[in-house]
XYZ file of C-alpha atoms in Angstrom:
585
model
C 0.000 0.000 0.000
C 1.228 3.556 -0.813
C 0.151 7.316 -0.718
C 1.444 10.373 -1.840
C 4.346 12.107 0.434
C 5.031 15.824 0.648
C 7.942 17.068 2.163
C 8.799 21.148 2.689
C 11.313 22.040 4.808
C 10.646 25.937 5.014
C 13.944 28.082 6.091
C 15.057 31.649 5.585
C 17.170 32.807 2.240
C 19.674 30.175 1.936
C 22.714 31.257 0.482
C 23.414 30.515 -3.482
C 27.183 29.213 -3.230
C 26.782 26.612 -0.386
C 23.403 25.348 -1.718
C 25.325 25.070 -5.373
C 27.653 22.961 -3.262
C 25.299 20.773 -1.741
C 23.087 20.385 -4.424
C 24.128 17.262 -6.366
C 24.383 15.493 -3.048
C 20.619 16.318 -1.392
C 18.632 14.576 -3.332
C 20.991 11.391 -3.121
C 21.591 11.869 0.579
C 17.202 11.402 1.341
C 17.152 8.058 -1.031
C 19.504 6.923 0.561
C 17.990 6.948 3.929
C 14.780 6.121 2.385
C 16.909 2.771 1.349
C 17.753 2.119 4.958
C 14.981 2.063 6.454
C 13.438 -0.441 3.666
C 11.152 2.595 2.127
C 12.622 3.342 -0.925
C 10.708 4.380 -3.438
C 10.727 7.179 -6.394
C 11.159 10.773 -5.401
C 11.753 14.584 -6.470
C 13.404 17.158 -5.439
C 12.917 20.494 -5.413
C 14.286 23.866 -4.364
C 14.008 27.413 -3.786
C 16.553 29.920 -1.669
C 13.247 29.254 1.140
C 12.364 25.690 0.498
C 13.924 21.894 0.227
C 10.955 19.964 -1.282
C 10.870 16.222 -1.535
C 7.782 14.732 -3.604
C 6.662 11.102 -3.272
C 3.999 10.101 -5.837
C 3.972 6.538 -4.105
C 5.608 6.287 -0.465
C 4.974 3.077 0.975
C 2.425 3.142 4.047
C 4.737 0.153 6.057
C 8.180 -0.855 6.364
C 8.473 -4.599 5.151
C 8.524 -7.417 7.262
C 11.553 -9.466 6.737
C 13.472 -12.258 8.417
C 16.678 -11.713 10.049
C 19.418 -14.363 11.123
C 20.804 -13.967 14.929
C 24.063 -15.502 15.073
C 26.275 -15.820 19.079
C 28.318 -16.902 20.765
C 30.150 -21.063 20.000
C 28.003 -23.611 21.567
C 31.654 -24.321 23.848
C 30.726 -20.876 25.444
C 27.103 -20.322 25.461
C 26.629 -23.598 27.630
C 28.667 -25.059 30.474
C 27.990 -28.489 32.343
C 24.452 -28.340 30.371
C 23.546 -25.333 31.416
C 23.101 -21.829 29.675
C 25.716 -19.252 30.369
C 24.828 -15.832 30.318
C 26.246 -15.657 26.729
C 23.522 -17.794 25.901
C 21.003 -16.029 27.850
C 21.654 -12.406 27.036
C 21.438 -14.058 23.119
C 17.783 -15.417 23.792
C 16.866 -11.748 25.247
C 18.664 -10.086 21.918
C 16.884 -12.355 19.491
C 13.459 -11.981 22.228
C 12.798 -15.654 22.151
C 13.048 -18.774 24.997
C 16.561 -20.152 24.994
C 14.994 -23.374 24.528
C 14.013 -22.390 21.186
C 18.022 -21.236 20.503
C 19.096 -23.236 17.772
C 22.479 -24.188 16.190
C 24.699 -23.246 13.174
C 27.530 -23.885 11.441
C 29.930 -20.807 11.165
C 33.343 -20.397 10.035
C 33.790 -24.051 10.968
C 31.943 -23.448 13.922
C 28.979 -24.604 16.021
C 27.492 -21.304 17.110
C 24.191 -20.341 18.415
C 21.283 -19.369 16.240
C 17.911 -18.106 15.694
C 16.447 -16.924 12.834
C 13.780 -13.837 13.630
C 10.632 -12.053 11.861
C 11.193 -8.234 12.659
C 8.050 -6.537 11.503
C 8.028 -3.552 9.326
C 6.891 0.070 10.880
C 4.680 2.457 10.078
C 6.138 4.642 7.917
C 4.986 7.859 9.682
C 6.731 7.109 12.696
C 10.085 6.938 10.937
C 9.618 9.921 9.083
C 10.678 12.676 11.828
C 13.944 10.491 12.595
C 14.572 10.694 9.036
C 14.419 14.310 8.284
C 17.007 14.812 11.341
C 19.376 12.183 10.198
C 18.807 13.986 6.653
C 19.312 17.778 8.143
C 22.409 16.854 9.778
C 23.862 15.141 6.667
C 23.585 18.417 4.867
C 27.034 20.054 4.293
C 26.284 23.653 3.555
C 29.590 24.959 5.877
C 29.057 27.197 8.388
C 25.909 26.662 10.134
C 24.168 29.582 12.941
C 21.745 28.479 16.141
C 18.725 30.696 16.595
C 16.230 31.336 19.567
C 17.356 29.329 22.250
C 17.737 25.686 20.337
C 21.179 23.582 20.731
C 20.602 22.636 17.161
C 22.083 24.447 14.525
C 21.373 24.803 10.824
C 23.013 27.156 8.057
C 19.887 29.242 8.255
C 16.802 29.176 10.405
C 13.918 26.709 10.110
C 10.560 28.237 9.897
C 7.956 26.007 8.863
C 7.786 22.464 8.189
C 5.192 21.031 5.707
C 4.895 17.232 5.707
C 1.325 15.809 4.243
C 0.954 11.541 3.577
C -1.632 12.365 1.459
C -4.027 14.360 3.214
C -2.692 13.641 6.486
C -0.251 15.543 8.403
C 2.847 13.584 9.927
C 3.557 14.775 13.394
C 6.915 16.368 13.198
C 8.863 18.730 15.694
C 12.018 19.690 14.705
C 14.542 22.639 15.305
C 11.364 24.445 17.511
C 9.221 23.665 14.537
C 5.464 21.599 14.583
C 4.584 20.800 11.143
C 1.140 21.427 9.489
C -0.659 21.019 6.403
C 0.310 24.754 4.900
C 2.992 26.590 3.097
C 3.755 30.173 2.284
C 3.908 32.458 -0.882
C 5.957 34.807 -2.522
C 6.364 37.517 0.026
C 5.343 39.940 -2.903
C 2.160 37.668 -2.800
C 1.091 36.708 0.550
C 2.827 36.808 3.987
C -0.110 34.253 5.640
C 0.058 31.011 5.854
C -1.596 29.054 2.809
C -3.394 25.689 3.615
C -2.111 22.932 1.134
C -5.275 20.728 -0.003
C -4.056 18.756 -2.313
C -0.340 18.025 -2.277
C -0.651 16.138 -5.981
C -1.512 20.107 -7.309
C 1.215 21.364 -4.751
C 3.559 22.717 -7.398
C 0.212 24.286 -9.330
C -0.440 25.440 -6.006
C 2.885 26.976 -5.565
C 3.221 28.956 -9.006
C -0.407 30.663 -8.768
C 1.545 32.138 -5.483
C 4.322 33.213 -7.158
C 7.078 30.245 -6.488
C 8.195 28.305 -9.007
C 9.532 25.488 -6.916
C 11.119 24.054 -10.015
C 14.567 25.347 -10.451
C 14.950 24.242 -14.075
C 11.367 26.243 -15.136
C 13.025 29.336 -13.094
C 16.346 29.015 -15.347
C 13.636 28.845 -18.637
C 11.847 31.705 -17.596
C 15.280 33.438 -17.040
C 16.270 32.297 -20.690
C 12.929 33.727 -21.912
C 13.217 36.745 -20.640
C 16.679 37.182 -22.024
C 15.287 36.454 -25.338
C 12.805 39.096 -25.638
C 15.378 42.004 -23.997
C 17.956 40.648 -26.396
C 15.455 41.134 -29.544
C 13.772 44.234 -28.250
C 16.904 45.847 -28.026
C 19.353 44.329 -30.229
C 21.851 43.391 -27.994
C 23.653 40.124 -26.800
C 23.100 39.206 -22.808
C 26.437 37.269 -21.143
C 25.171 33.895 -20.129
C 27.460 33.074 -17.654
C 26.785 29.644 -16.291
C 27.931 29.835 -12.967
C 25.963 33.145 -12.973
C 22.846 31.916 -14.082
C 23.108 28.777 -11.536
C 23.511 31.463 -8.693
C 20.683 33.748 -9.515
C 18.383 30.541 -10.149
C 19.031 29.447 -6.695
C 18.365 33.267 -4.803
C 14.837 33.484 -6.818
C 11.823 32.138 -6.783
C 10.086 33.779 -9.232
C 12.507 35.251 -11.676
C 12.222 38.347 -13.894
C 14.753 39.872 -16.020
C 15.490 43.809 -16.530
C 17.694 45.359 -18.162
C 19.174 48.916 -16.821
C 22.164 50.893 -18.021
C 25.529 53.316 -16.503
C 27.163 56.065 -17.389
C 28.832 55.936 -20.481
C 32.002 57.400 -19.406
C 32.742 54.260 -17.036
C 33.562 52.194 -20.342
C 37.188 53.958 -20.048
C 37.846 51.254 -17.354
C 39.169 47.598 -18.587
C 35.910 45.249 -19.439
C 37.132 42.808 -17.136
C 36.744 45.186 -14.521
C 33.416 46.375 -15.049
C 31.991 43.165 -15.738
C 34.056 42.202 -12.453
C 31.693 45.005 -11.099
C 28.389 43.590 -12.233
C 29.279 39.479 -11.851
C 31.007 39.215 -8.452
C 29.353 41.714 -6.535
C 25.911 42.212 -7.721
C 24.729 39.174 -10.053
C 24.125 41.490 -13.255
C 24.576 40.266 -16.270
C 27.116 41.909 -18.881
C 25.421 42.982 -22.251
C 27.721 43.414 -25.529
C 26.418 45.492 -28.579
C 28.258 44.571 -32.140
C 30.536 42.595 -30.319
C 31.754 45.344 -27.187
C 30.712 45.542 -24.084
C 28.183 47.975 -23.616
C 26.792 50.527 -21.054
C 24.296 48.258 -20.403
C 23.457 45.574 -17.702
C 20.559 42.778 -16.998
C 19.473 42.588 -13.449
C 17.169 39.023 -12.658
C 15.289 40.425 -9.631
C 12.871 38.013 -7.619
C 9.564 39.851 -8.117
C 5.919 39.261 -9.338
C 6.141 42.717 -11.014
C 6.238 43.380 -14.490
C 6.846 47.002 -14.188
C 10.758 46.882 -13.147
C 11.468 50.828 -13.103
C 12.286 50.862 -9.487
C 14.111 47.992 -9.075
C 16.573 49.382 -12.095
C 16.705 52.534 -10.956
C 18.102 51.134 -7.326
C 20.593 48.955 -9.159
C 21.616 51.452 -11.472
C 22.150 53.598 -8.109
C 24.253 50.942 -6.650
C 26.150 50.019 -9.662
C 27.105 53.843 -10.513
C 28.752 54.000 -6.578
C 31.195 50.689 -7.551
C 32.219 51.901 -10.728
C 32.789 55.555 -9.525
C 35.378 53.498 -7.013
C 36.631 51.610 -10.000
C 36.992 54.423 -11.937
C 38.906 56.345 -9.038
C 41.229 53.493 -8.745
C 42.146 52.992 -11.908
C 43.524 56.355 -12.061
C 45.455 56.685 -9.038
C 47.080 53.336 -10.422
C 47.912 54.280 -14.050
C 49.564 57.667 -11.984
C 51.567 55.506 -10.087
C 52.689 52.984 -12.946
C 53.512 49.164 -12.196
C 56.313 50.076 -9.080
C 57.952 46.923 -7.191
C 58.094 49.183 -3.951
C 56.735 47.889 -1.199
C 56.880 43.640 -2.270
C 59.089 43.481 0.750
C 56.675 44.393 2.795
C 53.811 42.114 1.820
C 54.032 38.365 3.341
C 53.846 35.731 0.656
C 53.399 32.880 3.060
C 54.207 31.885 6.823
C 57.875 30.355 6.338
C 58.223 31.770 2.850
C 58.930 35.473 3.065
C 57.335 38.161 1.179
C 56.452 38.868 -2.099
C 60.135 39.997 -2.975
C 61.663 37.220 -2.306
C 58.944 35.323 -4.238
C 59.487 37.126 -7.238
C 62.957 35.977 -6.522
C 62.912 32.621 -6.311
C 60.168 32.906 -9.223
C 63.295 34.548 -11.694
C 65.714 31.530 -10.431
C 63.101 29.284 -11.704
C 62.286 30.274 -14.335
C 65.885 30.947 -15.286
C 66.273 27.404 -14.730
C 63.441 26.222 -17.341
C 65.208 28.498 -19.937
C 68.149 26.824 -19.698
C 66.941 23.184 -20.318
C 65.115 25.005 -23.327
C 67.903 27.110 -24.661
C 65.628 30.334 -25.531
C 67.356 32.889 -27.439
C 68.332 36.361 -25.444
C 64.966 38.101 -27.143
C 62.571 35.853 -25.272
C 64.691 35.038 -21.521
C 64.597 39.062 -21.948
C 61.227 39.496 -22.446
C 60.718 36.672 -19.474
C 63.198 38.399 -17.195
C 61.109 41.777 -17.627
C 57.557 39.805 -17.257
C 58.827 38.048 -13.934
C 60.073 41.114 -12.777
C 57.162 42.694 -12.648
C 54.554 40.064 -12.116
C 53.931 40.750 -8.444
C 53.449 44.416 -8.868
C 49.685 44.880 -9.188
C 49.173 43.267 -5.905
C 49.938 46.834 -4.973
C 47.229 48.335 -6.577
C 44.079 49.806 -5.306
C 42.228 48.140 -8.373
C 42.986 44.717 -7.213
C 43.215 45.302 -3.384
C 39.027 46.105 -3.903
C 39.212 43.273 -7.120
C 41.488 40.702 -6.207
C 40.413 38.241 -9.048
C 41.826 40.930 -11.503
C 45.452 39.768 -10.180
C 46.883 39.582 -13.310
C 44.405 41.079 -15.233
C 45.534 44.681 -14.336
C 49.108 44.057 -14.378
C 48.148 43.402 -18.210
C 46.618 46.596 -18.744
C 48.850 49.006 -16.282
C 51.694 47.142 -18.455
C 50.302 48.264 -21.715
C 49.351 51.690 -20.323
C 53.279 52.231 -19.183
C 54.249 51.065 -22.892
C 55.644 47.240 -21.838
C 56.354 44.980 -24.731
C 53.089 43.387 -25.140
C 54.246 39.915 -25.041
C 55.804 41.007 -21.661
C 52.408 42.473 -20.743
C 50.191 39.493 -21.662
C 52.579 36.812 -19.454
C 51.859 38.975 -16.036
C 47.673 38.217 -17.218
C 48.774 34.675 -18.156
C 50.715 33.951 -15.230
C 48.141 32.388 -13.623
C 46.913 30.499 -16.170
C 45.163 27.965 -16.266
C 42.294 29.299 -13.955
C 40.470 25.662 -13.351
C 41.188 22.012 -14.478
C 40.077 22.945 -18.307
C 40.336 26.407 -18.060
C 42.420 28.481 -21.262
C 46.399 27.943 -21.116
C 49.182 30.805 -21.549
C 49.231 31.277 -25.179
C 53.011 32.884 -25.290
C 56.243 31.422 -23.997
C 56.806 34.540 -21.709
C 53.539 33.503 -19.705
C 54.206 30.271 -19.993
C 57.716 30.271 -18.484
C 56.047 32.626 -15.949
C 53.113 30.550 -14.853
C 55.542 27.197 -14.480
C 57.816 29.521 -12.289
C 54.907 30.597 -9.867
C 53.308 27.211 -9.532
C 56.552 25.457 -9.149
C 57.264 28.146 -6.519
C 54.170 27.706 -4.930
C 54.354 23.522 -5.028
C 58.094 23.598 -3.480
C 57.201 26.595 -0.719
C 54.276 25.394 0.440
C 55.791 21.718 0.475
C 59.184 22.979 1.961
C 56.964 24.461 4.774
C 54.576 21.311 5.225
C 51.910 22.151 3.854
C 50.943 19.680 1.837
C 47.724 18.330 0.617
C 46.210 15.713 2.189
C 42.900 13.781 1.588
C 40.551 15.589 -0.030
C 42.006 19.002 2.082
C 44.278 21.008 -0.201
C 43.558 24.776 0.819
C 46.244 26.046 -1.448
C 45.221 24.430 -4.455
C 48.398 22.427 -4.964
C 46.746 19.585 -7.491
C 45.625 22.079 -9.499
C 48.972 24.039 -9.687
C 50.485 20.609 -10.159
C 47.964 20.055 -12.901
C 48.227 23.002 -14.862
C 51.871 22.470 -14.486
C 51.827 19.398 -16.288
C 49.190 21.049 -18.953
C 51.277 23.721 -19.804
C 54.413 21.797 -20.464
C 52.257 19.089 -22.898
C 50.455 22.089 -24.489
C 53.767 24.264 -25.539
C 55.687 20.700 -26.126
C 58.193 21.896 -24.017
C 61.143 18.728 -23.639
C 61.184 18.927 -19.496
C 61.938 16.820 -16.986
C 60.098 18.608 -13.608
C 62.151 16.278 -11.471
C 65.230 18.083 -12.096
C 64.038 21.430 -12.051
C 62.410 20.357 -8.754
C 65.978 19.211 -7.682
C 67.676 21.926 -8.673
C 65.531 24.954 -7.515
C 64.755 23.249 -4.227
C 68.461 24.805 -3.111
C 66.318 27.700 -2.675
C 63.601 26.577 0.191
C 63.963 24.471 3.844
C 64.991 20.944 3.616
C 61.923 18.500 2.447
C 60.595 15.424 1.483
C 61.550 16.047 -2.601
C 60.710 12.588 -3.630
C 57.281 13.250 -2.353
C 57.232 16.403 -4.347
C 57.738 15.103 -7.362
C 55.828 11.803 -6.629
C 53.152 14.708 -6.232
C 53.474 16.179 -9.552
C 53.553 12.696 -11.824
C 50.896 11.480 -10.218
C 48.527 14.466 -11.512
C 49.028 12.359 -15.267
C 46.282 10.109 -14.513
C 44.023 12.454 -13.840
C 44.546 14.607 -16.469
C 44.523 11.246 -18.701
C 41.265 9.892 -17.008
C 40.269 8.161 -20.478
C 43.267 5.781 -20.151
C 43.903 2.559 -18.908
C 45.416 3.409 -15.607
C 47.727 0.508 -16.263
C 49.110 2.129 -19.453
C 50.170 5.191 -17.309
C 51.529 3.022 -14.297
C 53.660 1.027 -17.099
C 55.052 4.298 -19.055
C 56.053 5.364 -15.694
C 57.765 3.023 -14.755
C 60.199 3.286 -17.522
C 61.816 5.909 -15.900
C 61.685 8.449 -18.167
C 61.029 12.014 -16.498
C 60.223 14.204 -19.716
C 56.821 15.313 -19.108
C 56.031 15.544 -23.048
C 57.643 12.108 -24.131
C 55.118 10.407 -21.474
C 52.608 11.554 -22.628
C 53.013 10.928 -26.324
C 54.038 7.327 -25.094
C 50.959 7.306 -23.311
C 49.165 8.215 -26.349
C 50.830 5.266 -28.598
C 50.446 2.661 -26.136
C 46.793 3.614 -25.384
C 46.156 3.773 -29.482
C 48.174 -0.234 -29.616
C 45.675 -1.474 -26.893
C 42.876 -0.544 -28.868
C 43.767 -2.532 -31.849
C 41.744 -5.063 -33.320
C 44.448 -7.307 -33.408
C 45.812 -6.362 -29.948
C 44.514 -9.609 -27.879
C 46.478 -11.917 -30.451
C 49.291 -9.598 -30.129
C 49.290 -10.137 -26.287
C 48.806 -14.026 -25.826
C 51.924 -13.775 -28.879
C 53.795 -11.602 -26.337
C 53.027 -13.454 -23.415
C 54.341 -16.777 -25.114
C 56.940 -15.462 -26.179
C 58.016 -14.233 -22.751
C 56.899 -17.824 -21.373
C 59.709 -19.627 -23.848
C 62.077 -17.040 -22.806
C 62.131 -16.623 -19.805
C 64.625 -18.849 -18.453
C 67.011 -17.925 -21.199
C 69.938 -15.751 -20.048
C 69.560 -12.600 -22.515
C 71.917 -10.431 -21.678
């Protein structure tokens, strides 16, 4: 027997970025205890920034009965003389039977006692609240806050709980909550509570309220929207994807306008007025034949189809950034890219400051041009880049914007008449961004970004702090990774190892084997598609040259996948049988 089960677990705004996080895991996390406790069944989930929704068309009304097998203690133990030990007897009172209806078993070669046991199935109701607080503290949003005067904490209060088996409600109290048969609206709709009489219409019920509970209809609606603003006034809207995922998780009834800024801020760098919109107020850029525009698309979550007030606050808000931007940006270009004052900004505990980063950084990369034999033109134009690659961390424009490290050193570079190779390494530097993300596309960055990361992977390991688990707070896999992506992508003949070996002269005594144990190891997971075998046996050849591996990864991987390869093998393999008490050598 089944019935319909709705779940609503009704909290204040969540916040987008740890919800993103948790996301692909909440859904998975209720199954599964649905599982254990024998009451699995099909469900789905929704969400809102003030809702976690779980909908059971068909949740069973009972647990199952099933039969369970009690094994104790050997028969040697449970009885001496004849008589029942208390092994025997506190077995009996487990398994809730007579010990003269124990029986015996066979296990592992022993006689053991035995009883085989009918446990009948619950209700489901009454396993429903102990579910939903095993469920709530599964949830890994971070930081979590108490509220009122509960011991339990969540990462944002609790404030109603609706939980219906078809028409029913299920008594639950949790976190100072009672649960009852209603929900509540859009605040632009309703603040009351609104009685829930048919949880099979709940979503229906929702959207006539002004929540659309479904987070993929709130991202169409988003699209939609975009698409009429986009024809109406010929322009193109930025999609960013992480973007849109963020603003789909803060609304719950979406609605797109588009508002505009001063023309005169386009002077500053796109990167930093889109910086601007995207980071610190969820706008969306808007290009016209092909620029960036004085333009901007705020999603607000509002039932209102007349947006002139909410644009006219943004644009408010949005005009105050940029006039900081734009005040910035010229106290910067006054003061031109200037090394003064590295010395007096801390790299890292153990590690010194950002002079002596820059450095070791030069000694590096001094290091890779060697084993590459670069003419003087291009270990000049690297000498210049690494020279002044730390110096816009001493800018006002990234002290307010740090992710335009880089970015600005680019542009102040430019603006001070830098060669523009020279000027497009300090951007590059930090290249690449994220496991796919774009690679240095000169040798100037390149050489640059394989000095930082290899000066961040042998600092941070010469100081101990090295990743462990699934904890690596300085993102030393990734360096590692684009370190290895790099060298493959510019076909660069290296062997890390050495390098490693050699610049390590610079740093504390460490484990270098480990180091560089670290860094080959990153292969297989930038070669996920391969046989981990085939990696294990190219590496094993000994051969340290980051590019040869990887083309003999490639050949060996293509000579497995040969029609003909399984003949080849049992060939191989026989021949190696005949052989292999010959002396070769």
């Amino acid at each position: 027997m089944h019935k319909p089960l709705l779940i609503e677990i009704g909290v204040e705004e969540l916040p987008a970025i740890p919800l993103i996080k948790e996301l692909p895991q909440i859904k998975s996390k209720w199954e599964a205890l649905c599982r254990e406790n024998s009451l699995g069944c099909d469900v789905t989930f929704h969400y809102t920034p003030r809702r976690l929704i779980f909908w059971h068309p068909n949740f069973p009304l009972h647990q199952p009965d099933c039969e369970e097998e009690l094994f104790g203690a050997p028969v040697e133990i449970a009885f001496k003389d004849g008589k029942p030990t208390p092994a025997a007897l506190g077995f009996a009172k487990k398994a809730g039977v007579d010990i003269s209806e124990v029986g015996r078993a066979d296990k592992s070669g022993k006689e053991v006692l035995y009883c085989k046991k009918m446990s009948k199935g619950q209700p489901s109701e009454a396993l429903i609240q102990p579910m939903l607080e095993s469920f709530l503290k599964s949830l890994s949003f971070g930081r979590a806050m108490r509220w009122g005067s509960l011991e339990e904490s969540f990462i944002r209060p609790i404030r109603w709980l609706t939980v219906l088996f078809g028409n029913d409600v299920v008594p639950v109290s949790l976190y100072g909550v009672t649960s009852a048969d209603h929900t509540f609206a859009h605040r632009s709709h309703a603040y009351e509570p609104q009685k829930v009489e048919n949880p099979e219409h709940y979503l229906d019920f929702l959207q006539k309220r002004g929540v659309i509970a479904d987070a993929a209809k709130r991202e169409a609606k988003i699209m939609d929207d975009f698409t009429v603003i986009e024809k109406e006034e010929g322009i193109l809207i930025e999609k960013d994807p992480e973007l849109l995922a963020e603003v789909v998780a803060i609304t719950e009834f979406p609605t797109a306008f588009m508002g505009s800024f001063d023309a005169k801020f386009l002077e500053l760098p796109d990167e930093v007025i889109i910086t601007s919109m995207k980071s610190h107020q969820r706008y969306f850029p808007v290009f016209k034949n092909g620029k960036l525009t004085n333009a901007f698309i705020v999603v607000a979550n509002s039932l209102t189809d007349d947006g002139s007030l909410i644009v006219a606050g943004n644009e408010k808000v949005l005009r105050a950034r940029l006039e900081d931007a734009l005040f910035f940006y010229h106290n910067d270009l006054a003061k031109g890219l200037s090394s003064e004052g590295l010395e007096r900004v801390i790299f890292a505990e153990g590690l010194g400051s950002l002079h002596d980063k820059t450095y070791r950084e030069h000694a590096i990369a001094s290091e890779i041009q060697r084993h590459l034999d670069l003419d003087d033109e291009t270990y000049g134009k690297v000498y210049n880049a690494v020279q002044l690659s730390k110096n816009d961390l001493l800018t006002e424009m990234v002290y307010e914007f740090t992710e335009l490290q880089g970015v600005m050193g680019y542009y102040y570079a430019l603006a001070q008449k830098e060669d523009e190779e020279v000027a497009l390494a300090l951007k590059e530097q930090y290249m690449p961004l994220g496991e796919n993300g774009e690679l240095p596309s000169t040798h100037s960055g390149a050489i640059l970004s394989l000095a930082t990361k290899l000066d961040n992977l042998i600092g941070l390991f010469s100081t101990g702090k090295i990743p462990t688990g699934s904890k690596d707070p300085f993102a030393l896999r990734r360096a590692a990774i684009g370190l290895i992506r790099i060298i493959v992508d510019k076909q660069y003949p290296l062997d890390i190892a050495k390098i490693i070996t050699k610049a390590s002269k610079q740093y504390n005594d460490y484990d270098q084997e480990g180091l560089i144990r670290f860094v080959y190891d990153r292969i297989a997971q930038i070669k996920k598609e391969v046989n981990p075998s085939i990696i294990n046996a190219v590496l094993s050849c000994g051969d340290k040259n980051i590019t040869d591996i990887f083309s003999r990864i490639d050949v060996v991987d293509a000579f497995t996948k040969r029609s003909d390869f399984g003949d080849l093998l049992a060939i191989f393999k026989r021949v190696a049988n005949i052989t292999k008490d010959f002396d070769l050598a």
